[in-house]
Tab-separated table of C-alpha atoms and ligand atoms in Angstrom:
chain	number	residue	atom	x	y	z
A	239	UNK	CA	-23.550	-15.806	7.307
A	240	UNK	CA	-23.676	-19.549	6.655
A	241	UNK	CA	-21.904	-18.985	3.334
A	242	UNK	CA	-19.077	-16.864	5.246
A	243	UNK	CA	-18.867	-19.693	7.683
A	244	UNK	CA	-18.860	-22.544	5.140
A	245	UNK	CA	-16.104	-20.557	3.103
A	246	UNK	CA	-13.799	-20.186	5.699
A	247	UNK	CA	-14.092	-23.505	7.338
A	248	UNK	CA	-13.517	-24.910	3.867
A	249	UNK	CA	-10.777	-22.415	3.708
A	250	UNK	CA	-9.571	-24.195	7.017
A	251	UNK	CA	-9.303	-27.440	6.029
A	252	UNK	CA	-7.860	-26.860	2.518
A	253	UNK	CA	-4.833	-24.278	3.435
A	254	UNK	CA	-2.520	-27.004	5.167
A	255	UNK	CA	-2.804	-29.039	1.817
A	256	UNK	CA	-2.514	-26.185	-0.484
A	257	UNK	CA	0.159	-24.623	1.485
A	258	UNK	CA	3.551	-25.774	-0.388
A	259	UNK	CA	1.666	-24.671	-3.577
A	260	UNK	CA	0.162	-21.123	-2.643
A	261	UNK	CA	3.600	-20.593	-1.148
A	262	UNK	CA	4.903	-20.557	-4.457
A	263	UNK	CA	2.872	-17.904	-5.592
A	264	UNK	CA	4.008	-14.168	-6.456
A	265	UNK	CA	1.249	-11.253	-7.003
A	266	UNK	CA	3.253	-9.256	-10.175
A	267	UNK	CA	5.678	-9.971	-12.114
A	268	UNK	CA	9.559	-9.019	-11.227
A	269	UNK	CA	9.829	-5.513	-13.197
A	270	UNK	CA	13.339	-4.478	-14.260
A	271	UNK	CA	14.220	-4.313	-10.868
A	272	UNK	CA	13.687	-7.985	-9.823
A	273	UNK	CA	11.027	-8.158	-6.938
A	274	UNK	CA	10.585	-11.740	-7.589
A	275	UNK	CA	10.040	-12.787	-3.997
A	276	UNK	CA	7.518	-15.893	-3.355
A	277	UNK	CA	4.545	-15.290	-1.199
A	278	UNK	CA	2.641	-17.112	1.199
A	279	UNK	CA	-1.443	-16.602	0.441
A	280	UNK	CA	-3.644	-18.490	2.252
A	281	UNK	CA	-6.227	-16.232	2.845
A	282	UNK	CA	-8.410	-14.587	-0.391
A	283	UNK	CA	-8.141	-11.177	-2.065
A	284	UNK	CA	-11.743	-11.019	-1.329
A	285	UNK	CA	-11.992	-11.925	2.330
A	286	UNK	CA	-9.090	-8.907	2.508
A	287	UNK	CA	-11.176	-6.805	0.379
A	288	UNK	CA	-14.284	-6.920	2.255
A	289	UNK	CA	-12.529	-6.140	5.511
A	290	UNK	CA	-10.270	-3.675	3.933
A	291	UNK	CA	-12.912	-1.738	2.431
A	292	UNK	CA	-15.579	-1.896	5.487
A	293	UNK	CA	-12.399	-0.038	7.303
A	294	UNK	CA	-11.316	2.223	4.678
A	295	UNK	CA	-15.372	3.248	4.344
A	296	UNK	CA	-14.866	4.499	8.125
A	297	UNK	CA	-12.157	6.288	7.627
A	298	UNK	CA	-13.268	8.091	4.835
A	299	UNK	CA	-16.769	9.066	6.717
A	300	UNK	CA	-14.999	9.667	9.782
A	301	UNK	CA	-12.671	12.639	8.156
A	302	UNK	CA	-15.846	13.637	6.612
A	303	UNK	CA	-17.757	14.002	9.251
A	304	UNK	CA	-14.920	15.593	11.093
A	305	UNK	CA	-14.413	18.443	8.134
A	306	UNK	CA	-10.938	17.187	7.371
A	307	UNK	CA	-11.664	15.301	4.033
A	308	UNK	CA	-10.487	16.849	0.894
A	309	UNK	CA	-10.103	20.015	1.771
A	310	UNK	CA	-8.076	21.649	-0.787
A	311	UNK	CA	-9.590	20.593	-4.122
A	312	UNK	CA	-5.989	21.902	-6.082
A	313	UNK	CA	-4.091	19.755	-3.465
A	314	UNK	CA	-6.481	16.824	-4.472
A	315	UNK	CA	-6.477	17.215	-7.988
A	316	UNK	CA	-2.596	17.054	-7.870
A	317	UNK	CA	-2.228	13.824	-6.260
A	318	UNK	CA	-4.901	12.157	-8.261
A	319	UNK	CA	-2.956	13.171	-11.454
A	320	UNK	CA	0.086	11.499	-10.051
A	321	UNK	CA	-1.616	9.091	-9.147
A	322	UNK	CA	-3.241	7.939	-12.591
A	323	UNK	CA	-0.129	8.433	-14.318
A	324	UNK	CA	1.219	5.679	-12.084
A	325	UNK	CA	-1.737	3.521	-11.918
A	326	UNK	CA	-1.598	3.242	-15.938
A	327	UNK	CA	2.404	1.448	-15.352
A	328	UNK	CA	0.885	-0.733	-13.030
A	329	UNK	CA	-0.097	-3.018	-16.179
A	330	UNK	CA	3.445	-3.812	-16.106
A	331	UNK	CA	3.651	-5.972	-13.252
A	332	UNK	CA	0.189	-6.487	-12.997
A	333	UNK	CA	-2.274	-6.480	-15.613
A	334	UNK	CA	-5.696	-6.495	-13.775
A	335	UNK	CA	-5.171	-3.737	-11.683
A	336	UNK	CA	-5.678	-0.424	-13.690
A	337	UNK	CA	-9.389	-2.094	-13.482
A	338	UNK	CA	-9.712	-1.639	-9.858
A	339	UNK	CA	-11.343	0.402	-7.842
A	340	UNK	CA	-8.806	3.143	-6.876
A	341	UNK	CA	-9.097	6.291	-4.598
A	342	UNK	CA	-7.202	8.989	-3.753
A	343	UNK	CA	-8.375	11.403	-0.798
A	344	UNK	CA	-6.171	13.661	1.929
A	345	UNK	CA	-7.300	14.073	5.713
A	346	UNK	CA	-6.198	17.400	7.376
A	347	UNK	CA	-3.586	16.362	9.743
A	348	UNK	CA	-0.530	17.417	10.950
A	349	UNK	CA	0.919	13.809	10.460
A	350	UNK	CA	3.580	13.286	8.460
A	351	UNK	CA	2.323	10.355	6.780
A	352	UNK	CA	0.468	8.334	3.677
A	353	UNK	CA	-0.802	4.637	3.652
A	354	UNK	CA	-2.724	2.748	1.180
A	355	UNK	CA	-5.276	0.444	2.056
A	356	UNK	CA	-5.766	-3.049	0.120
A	357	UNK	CA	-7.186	-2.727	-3.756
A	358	UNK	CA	-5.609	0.830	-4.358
A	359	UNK	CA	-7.203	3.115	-1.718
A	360	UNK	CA	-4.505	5.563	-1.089
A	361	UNK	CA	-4.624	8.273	1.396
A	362	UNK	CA	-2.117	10.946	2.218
A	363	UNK	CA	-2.200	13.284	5.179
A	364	UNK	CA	-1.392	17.080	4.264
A	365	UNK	CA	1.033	17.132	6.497
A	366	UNK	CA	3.121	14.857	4.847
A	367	UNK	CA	2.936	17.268	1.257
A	368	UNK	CA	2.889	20.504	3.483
A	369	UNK	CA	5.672	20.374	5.710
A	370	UNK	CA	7.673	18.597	3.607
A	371	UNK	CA	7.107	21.011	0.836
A	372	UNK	CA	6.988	17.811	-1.244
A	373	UNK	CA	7.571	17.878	-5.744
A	374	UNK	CA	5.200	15.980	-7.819
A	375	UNK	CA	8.247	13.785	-8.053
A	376	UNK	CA	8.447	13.171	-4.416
A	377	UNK	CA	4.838	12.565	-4.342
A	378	UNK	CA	4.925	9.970	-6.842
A	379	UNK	CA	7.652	7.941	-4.899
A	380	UNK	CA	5.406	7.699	-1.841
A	381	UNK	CA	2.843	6.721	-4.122
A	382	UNK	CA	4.784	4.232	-5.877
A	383	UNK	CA	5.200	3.176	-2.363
A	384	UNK	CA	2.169	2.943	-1.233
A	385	UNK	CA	1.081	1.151	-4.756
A	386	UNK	CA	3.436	-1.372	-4.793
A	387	UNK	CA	1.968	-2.888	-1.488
A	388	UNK	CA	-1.460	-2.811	-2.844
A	389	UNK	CA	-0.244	-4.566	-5.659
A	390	UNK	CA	1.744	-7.032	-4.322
A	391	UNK	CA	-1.209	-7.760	-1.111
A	392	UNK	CA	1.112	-7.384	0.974
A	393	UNK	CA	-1.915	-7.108	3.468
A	394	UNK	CA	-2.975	-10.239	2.727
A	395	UNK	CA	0.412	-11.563	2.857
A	396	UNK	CA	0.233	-10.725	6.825
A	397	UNK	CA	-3.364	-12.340	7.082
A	398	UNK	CA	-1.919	-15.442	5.811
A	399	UNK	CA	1.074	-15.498	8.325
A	400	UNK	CA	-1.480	-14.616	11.264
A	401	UNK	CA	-3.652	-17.368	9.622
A	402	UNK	CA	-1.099	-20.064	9.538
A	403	UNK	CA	0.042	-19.182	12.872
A	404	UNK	CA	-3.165	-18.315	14.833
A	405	UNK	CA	-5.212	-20.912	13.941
A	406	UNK	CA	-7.911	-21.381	12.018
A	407	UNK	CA	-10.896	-21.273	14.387
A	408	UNK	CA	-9.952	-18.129	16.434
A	409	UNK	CA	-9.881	-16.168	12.605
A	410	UNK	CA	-13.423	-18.137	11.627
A	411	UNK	CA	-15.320	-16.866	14.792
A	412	UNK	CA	-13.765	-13.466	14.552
A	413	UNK	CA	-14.846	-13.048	10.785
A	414	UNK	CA	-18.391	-14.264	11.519
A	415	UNK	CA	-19.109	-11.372	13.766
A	416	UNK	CA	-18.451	-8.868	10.907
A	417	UNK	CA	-21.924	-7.420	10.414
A	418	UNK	CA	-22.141	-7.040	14.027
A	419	UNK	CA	-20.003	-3.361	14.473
A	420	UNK	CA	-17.010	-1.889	14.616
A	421	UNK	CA	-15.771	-3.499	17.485
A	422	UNK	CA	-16.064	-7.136	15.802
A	423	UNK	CA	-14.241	-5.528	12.756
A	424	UNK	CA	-11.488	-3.852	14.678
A	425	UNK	CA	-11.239	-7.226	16.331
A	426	UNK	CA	-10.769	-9.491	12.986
A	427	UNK	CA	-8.448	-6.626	11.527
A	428	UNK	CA	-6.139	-6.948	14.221
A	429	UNK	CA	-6.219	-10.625	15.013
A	430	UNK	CA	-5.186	-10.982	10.976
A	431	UNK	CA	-2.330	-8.666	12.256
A	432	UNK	CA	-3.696	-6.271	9.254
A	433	UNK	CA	-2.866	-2.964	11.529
A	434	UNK	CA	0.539	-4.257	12.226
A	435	UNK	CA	3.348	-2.425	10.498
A	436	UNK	CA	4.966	-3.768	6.869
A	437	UNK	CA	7.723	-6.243	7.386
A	438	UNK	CA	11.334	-5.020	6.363
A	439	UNK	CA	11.255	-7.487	3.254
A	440	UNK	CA	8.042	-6.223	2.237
A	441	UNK	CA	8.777	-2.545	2.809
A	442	UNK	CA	12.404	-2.896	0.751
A	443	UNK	CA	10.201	-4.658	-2.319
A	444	UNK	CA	7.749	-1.778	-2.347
A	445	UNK	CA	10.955	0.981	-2.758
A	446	UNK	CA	12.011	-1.445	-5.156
A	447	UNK	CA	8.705	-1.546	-7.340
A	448	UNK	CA	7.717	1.873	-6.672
A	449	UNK	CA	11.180	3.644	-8.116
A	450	UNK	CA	10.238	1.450	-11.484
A	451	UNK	CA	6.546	2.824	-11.253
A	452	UNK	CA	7.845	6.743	-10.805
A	453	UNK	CA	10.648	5.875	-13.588
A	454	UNK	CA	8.068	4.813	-15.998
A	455	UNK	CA	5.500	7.510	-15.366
A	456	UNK	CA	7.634	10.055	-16.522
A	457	UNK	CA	9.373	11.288	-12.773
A	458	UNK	CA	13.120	11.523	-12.336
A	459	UNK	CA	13.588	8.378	-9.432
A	460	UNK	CA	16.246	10.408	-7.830
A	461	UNK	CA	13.674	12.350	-6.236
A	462	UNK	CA	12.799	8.845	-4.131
A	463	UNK	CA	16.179	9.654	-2.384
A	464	UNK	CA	15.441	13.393	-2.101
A	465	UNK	CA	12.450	12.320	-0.285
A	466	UNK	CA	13.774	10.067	2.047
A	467	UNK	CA	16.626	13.125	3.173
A	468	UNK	CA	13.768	15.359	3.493
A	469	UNK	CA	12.200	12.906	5.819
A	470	UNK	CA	15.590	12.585	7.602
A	471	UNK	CA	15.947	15.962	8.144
A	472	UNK	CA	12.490	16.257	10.090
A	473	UNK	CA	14.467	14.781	12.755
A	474	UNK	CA	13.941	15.101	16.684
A	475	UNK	CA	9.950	13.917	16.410
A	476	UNK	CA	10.222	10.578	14.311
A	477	UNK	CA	7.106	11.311	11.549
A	478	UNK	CA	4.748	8.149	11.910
A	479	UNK	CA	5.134	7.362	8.229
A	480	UNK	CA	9.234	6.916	8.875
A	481	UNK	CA	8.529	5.141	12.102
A	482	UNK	CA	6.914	1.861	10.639
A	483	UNK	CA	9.106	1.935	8.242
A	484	UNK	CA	13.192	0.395	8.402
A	485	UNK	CA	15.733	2.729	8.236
A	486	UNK	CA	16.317	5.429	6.125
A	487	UNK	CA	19.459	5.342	5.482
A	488	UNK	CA	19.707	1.632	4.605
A	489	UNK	CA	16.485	2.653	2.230
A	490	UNK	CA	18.518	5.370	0.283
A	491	UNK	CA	21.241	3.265	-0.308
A	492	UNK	CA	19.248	0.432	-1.655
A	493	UNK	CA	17.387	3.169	-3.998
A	494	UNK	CA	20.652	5.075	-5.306
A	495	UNK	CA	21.645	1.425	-6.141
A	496	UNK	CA	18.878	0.646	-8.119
A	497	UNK	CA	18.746	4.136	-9.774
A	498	UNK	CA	20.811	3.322	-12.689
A	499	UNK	CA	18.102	0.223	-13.524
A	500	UNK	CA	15.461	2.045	-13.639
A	501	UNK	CA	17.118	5.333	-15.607
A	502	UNK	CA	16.096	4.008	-18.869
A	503	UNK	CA	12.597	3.598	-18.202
A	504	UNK	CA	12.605	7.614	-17.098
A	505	UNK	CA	14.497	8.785	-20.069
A	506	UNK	CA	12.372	6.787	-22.395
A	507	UNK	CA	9.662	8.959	-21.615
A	508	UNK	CA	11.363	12.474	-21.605
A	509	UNK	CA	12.331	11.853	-24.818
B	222	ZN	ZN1	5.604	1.011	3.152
């Protein structure tokens, strides 16, 4: 506890000076497609990582418990092939993460939706491949997605804003009741505004970076726009996973514009 405490008070005192120069800091490199955007990071991958992964640990046990966790063992096989074909570009933009700890599970659910978690830990809801009758192709643009956050923390990119705007006490006293339960780590996750939705900018980078990891994994990127029409068409009941995200329509346009960028990379490996 006292080391927790004496790492995030030192953490306190040394953001405001360190500020101007973690603000010039980006998590990947640009890719052909450019996401070169500057982050604030005042918090650490770690201090994300070890709240991240407490939650994502409850998750997992609560679908488990629940019978809904990896149900379909073809279903699950599929998406984890997708998913290490895409994990291998990731040494594009960013070299140290084909090391990390990555997982890959469904929860039965009706919800049309997919999220990752910070440090690769994807999860997809079957409703999301079932009612959507989704391709392997449409798969892996979710999941390019969903990995392009992880890789650029955008996670921790919202800690750091909470941080620099909350205060650094309110976040120190929060964090130090970790151990305590779920309640205490509900609390912290929320007062680092972790289970608030992506921003727009953040949301239009991960489209970005995840059409260049589908190109160069081998999957035609016009299926990102197929996807996003399928996701249109649901319609009437807005599906969670379109809901915290911006607007469809200005999201296809921004992909069909950046389809001719990344063509190369998908014809390179079909031929
Ligand atoms: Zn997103």
């Amino acid at each position: 506890m006292k080391t927790l405490k004496h790492s995030l008070l030192t953490l306190a005192v040394s953001a405001a000076a360190i500020m101007p120069i973690v603000g010039c800091t980006s998590t990947t490199s640009a890719g052909v497609v450019g996401a070169d955007r500057k982050q604030l990071l005042l918090v650490s991958s770690q201090e994300i990582l070890q709240l991240s992964n407490q939650a994502y640990a409850e998750t997992i046990n609560q679908a488990r418990r629940a019978g809904k966790l990896d149900n379909n063992y073809e279903q699950v096989k599929r998406l984890r092939k997708i998913a290490d074909k895409l994990i291998t570009q990731t040494e594009v933009l960013r070299p140290d993460a084909k090391n990390w700890d990555w997982k890959v599970h469904t929860i039965t659910s009706d919800s049309i939706n997919a999220y990752v978690m910070p440090g690769g830990k994807i999860v997809f809801y079957t409703g999301i491949i079932e009612k959507l009758r989704l391709t392997d192709a449409e798969i892996a643009a979710i999941m390019g997605h969903e990995i392009a956050h992880a890789l650029r923390e955008h996670s921790r990119e919202k800690a750091s804003r909470s941080f620099a705007t909350q205060g650094v006490l309110q976040l120190a006293t929060g964090a130090l009741g970790l151990s305590s339960g779920q309640a205490q780590l509900a609390g912290v996750i929320s007062q680092l505004g972790l289970d608030l939705p992506h921003s727009r900018s953040q949301e239009s980078e991960a489209d970005k970076i995840g059409l260049e990891l589908m190109a160069r994994a081998g999957y035609d990127p016009n299926a990102s726009v197929s996807l996003w029409k399928k996701m249109q068409a649901t319609g009437g009941s807005v599906p969670q996973f379109l809901s915290t995200h911006p607007s469809s329509t200005t999201r296809i346009s921004q992909l069909q514009s950046l389809i001719p960028t990344v063509m190369p990379l998908f014809q390179g490996t079909t031929r």
